[in-house]
Short mmCIF file of C-alpha atoms in Angstrom, two decimals:
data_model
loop_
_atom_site.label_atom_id
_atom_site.label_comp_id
_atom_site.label_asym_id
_atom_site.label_seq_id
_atom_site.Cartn_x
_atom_site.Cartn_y
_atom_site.Cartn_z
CA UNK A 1 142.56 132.07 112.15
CA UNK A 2 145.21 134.52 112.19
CA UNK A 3 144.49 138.20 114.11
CA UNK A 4 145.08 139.75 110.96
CA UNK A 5 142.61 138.08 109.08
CA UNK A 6 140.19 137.97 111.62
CA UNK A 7 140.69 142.39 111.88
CA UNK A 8 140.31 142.31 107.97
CA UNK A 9 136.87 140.33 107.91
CA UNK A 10 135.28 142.61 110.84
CA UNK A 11 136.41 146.29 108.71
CA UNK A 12 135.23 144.90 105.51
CA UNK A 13 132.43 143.21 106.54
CA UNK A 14 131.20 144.61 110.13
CA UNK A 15 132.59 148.08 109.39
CA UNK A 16 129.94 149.37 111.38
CA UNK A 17 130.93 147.64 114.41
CA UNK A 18 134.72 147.83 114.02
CA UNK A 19 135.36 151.15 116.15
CA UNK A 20 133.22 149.15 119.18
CA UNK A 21 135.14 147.70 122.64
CA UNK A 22 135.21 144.83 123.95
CA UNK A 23 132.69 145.29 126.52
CA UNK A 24 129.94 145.63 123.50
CA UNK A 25 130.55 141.98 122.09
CA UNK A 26 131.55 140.63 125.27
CA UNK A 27 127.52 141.60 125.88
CA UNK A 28 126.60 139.94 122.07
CA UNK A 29 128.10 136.60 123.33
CA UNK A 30 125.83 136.80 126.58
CA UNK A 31 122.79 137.87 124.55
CA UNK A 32 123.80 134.71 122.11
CA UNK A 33 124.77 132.10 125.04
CA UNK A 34 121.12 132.94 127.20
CA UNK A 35 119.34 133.27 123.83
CA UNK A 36 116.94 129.72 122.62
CA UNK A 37 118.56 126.44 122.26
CA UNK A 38 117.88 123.71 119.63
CA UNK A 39 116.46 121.52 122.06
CA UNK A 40 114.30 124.42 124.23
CA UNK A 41 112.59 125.46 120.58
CA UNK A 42 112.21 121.56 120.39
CA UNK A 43 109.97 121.64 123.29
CA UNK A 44 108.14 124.28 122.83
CA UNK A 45 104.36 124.55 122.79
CA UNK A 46 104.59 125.41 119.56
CA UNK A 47 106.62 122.66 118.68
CA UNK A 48 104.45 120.11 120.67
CA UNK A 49 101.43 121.00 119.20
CA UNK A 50 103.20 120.72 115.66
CA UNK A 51 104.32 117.48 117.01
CA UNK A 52 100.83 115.92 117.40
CA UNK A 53 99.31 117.56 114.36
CA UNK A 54 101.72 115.06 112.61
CA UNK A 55 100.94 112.25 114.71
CA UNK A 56 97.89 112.76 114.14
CA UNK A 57 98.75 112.83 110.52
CA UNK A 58 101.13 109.85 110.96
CA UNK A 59 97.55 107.83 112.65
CA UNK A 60 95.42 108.82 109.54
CA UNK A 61 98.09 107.58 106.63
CA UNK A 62 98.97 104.07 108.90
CA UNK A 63 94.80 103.95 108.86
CA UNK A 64 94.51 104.46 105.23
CA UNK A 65 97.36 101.49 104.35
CA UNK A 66 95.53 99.41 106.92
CA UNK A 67 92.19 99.78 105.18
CA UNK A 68 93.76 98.98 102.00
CA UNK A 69 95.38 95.93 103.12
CA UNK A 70 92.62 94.29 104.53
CA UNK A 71 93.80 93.48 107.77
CA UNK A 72 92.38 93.50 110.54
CA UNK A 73 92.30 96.82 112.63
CA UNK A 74 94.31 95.50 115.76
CA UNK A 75 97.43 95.15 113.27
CA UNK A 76 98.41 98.47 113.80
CA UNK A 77 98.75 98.54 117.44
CA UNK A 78 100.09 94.70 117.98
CA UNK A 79 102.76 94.74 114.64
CA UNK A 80 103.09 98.77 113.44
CA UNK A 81 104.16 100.26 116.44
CA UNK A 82 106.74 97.33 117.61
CA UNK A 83 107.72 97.93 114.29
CA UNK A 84 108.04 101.65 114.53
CA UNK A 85 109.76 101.03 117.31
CA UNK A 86 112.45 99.14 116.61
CA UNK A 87 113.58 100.87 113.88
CA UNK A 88 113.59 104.38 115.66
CA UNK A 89 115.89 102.49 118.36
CA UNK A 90 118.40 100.53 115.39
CA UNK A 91 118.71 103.01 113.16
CA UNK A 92 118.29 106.49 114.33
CA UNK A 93 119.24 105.78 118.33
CA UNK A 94 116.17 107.13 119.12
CA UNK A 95 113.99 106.19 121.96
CA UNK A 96 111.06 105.45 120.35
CA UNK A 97 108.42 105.86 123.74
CA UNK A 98 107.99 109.63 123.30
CA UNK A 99 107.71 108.77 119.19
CA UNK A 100 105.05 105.77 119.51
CA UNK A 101 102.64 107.06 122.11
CA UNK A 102 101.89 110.23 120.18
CA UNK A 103 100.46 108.08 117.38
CA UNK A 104 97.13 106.76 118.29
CA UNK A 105 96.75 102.89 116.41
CA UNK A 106 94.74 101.36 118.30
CA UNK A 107 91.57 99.10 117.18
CA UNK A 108 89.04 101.82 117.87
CA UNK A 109 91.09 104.84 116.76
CA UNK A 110 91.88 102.82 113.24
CA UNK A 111 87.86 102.30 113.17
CA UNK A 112 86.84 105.97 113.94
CA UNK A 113 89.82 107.13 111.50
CA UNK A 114 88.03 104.73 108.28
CA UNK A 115 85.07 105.93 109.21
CA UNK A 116 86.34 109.73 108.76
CA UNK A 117 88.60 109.39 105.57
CA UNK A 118 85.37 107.48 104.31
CA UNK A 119 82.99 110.25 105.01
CA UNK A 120 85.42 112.69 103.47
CA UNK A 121 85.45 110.84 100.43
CA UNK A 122 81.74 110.62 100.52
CA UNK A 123 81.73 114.87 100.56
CA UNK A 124 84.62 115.01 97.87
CA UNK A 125 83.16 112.84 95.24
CA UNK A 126 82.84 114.51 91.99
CA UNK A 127 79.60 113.77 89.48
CA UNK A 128 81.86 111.29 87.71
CA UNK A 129 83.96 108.35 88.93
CA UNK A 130 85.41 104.97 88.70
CA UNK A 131 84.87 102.38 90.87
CA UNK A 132 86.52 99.34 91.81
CA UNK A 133 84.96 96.64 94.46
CA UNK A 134 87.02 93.55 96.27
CA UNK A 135 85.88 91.17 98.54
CA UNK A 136 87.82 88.88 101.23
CA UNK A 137 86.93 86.57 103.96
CA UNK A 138 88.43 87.06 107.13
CA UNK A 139 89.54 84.32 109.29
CA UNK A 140 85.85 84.13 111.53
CA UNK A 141 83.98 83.28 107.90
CA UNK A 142 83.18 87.41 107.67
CA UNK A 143 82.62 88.61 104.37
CA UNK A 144 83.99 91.84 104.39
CA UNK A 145 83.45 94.03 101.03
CA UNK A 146 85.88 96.92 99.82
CA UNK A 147 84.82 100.06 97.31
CA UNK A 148 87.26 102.11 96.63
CA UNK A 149 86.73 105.44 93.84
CA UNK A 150 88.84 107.09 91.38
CA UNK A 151 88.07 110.76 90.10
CA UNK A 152 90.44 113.72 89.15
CA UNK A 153 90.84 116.42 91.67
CA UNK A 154 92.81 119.65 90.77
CA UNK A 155 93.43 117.51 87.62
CA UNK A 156 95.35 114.75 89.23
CA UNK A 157 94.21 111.01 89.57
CA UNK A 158 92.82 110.44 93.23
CA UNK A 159 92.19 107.22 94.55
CA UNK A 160 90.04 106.73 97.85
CA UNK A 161 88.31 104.23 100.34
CA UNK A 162 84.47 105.06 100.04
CA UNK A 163 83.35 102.02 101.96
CA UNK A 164 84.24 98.74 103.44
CA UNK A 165 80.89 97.07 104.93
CA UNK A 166 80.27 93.18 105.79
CA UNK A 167 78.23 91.06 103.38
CA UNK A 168 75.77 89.15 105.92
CA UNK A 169 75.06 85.88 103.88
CA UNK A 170 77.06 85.42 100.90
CA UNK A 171 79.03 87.04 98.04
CA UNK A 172 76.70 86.52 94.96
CA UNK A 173 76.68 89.16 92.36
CA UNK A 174 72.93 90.63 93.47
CA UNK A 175 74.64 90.60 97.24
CA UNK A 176 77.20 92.83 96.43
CA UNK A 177 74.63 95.04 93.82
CA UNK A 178 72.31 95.75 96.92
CA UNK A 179 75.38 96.66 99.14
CA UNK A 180 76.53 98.85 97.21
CA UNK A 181 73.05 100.50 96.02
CA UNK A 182 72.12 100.73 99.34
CA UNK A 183 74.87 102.58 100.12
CA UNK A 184 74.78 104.95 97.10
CA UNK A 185 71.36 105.71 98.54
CA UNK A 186 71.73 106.08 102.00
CA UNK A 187 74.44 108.79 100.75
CA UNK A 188 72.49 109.90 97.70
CA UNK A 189 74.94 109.45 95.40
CA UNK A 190 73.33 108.88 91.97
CA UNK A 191 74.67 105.24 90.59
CA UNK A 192 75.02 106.81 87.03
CA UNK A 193 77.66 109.36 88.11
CA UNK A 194 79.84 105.59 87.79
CA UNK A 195 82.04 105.72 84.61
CA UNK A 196 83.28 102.54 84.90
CA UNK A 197 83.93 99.25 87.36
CA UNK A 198 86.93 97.33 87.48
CA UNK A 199 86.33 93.71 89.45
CA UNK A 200 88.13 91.15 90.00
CA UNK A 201 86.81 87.82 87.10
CA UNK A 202 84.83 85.52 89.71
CA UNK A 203 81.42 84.54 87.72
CA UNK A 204 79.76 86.60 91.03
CA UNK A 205 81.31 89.97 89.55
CA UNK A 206 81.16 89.31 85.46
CA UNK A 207 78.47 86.62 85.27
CA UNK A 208 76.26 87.94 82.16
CA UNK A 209 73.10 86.90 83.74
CA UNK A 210 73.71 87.13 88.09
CA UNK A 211 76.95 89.12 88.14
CA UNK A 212 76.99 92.54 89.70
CA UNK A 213 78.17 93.67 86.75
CA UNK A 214 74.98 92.35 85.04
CA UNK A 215 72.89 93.67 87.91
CA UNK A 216 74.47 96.93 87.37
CA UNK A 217 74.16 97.27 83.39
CA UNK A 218 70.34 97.23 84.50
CA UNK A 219 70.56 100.98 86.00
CA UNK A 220 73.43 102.02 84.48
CA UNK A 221 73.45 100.67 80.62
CA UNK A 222 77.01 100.87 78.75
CA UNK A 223 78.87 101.27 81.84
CA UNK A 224 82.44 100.32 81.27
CA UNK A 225 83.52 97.12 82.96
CA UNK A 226 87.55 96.28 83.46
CA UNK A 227 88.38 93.23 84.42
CA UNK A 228 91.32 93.91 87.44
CA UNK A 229 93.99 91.34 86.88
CA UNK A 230 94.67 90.69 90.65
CA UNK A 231 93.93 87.05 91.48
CA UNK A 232 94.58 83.48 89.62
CA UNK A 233 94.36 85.59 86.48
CA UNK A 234 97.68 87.34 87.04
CA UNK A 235 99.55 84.08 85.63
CA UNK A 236 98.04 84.12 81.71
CA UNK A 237 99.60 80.87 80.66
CA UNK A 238 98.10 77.47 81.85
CA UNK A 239 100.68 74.69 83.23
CA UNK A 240 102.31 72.30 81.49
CA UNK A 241 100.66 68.41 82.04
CA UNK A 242 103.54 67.36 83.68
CA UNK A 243 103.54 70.50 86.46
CA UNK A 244 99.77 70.44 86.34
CA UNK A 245 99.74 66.68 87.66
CA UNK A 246 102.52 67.56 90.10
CA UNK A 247 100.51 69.86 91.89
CA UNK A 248 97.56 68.16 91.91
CA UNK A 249 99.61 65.23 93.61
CA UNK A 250 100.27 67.75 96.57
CA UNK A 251 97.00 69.22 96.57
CA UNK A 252 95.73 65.65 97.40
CA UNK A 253 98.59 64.70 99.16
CA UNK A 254 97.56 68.24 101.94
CA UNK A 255 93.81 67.54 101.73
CA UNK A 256 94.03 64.03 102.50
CA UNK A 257 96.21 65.02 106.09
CA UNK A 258 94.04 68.27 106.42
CA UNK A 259 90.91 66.29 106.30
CA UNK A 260 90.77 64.53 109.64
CA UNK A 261 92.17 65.40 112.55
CA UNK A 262 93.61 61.84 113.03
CA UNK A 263 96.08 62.41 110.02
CA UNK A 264 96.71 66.25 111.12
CA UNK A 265 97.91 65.31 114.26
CA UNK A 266 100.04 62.36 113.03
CA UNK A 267 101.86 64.58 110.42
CA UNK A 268 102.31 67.17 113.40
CA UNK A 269 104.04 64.68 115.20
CA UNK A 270 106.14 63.61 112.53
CA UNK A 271 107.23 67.04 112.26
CA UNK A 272 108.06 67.81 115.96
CA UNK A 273 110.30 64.11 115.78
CA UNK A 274 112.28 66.02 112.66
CA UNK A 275 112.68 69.28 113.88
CA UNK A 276 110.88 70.84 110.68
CA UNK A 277 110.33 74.56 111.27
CA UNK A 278 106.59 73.92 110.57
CA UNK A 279 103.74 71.31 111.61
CA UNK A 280 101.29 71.91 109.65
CA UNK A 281 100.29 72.09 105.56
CA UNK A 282 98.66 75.20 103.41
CA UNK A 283 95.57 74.66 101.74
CA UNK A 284 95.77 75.93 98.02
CA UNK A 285 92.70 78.33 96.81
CA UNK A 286 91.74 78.66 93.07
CA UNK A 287 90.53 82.28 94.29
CA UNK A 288 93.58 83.30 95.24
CA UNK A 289 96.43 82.19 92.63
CA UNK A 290 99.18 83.11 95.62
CA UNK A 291 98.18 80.56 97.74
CA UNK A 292 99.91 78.56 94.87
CA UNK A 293 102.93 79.14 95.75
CA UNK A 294 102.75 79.41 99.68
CA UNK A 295 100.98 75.73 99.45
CA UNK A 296 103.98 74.16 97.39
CA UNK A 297 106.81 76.03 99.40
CA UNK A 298 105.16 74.97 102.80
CA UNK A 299 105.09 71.53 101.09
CA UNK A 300 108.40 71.35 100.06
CA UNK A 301 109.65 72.24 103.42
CA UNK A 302 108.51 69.53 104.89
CA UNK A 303 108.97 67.33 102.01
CA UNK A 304 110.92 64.82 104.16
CA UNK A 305 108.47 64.11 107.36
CA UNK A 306 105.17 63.68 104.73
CA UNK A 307 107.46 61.26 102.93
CA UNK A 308 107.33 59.39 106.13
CA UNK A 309 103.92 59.88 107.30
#
């Protein structure tokens, strides 16, 4: 910028440092060059502390998708962080190790942080509610049972976890109805501050005589039941006869390989020989409609070595 202009901004703007020497602002520019850095306010204790309140933060959220998932609690630490990870070093050049070790995933922490958000819930819960139940088996034959609650808080729509506890024998509608009253009770919640239910439409959930919603009509008469179109239910038309007997062709076709080992290890084989990117089929589950299409796109890629086996 030209000295002229430069004299012009400091009278019109600075006029009350115009008449000052050089020395003064030769001693600004040392106050301003010594003065805090980006990076030195960066690590600051006050910055560091900040830093693992959001980690912290950061821990709790990663818990709360976890829980709602399903997965197991080891996810976080074996897929999330890697995860983290790599994206911190592709796209924002960052090394990730000071990033990832602040946030505590492991299987313990994700336990003890379910356990918390669920006890919160538990102290939050207003005298009316909605609540929704799901139930999945994990890969050791565990029956592992999900509640989550909806209420209005500072008149917005909240949705919680309020428990997630293992079934010990099996998932029949009066199972589920003493897991969850025995809950309600332990926490002395009152089971007609419920509003309404929404399950998913297995005969263990809506059956009018043994369903847990039956079970809980008993206590609770008129309670409103919604039937939460999640599973097989999701597709509302039935198939046609000639995609029907299709895929009941490759649902015998898997079972009869899946069945003995014999045939398993045969159709493995025939797979290694053709370089197939799998060896080995997907069973298909009327439970879960999704499996549908896994089973017949697993099937399909290896279309050519079960023609052979």
């Amino acid at each position: 910028m030209k000295p002229s202009r430069l004299q012009e901004h400091l009278k019109r703007v600075h006029a009350d440092t115009s008449k000052k020497d050089m020395a003064y602002f030769q001693s600004l520019w040392e106050k301003f060059r010594k003065g805090p850095t980006l990076r030195s306010m960066v690590s600051s204790p006050l910055q560091e502390e900040n830093d693992g309140l959001l980690a912290s933060l950061a821990s709790y959220n990663i818990s709360l998708i976890i829980a709602k998932s399903g997965k197991p609690h080891s996810i976080g630490k074996e897929l999330l962080l890697p995860v983290i990870s790599e994206v911190l070093r592709t796209l924002l050049h960052i090394s990730p190790t000071e990033i990832t070790r602040k946030i505590p995933l492991s299987n313990n922490t994700q336990q003890r942080r379910i356990g918390e958000m669920s006890s919160d819930t538990e102290e939050t819960l207003t005298t009316s509610f909605a609540l929704q139940l799901d139930e999945s088996t994990l890969r050791g034959n565990e029956i592992l049972q999900l509640a989550y609650v909806r209420f209005l808080k500072d008149d917005r729509l909240t949705e919680q976890l309020l428990f997630a506890k293992d079934l010990v024998t099996d998932t029949k509608g009066e199972s589920i109805y003493r897991a969850v009253e025995e809950f309600f009770k332990e926490k002395s919640i009152h089971l007609a501050n419920v509003m309404s239910v929404a399950t998913d439409g297995a005969p263990s959930m809506v059956g009018s005589q043994r369903g847990f919603i039956a079970h809980l009509n008993e206590v609770v008469p008129g309670v409103l039941a919604v039937h939460c179109v999640i599973h097989r239910h999701l597709v509302a038309k039935r198939l046609s006869d000639r995609l029907s007997c299709s895929l009941q062709f490759v649902i015998s076709a898997v079972n009869k390989i899946n069945s003995k080992s014999l045939n398993e290890r045969l159709f493995s084989q025939s797979c290694e020989a053709n370089d197939e990117d799998f060896n080995r089929l997907l069973l298909h589950t009327e439970v879960r409609w999704l499996s549908k299409g896994t089973c017949l796109r697993r099937f399909y890629s290896v279309l050519i070595p079960l023609w052979n086996t």
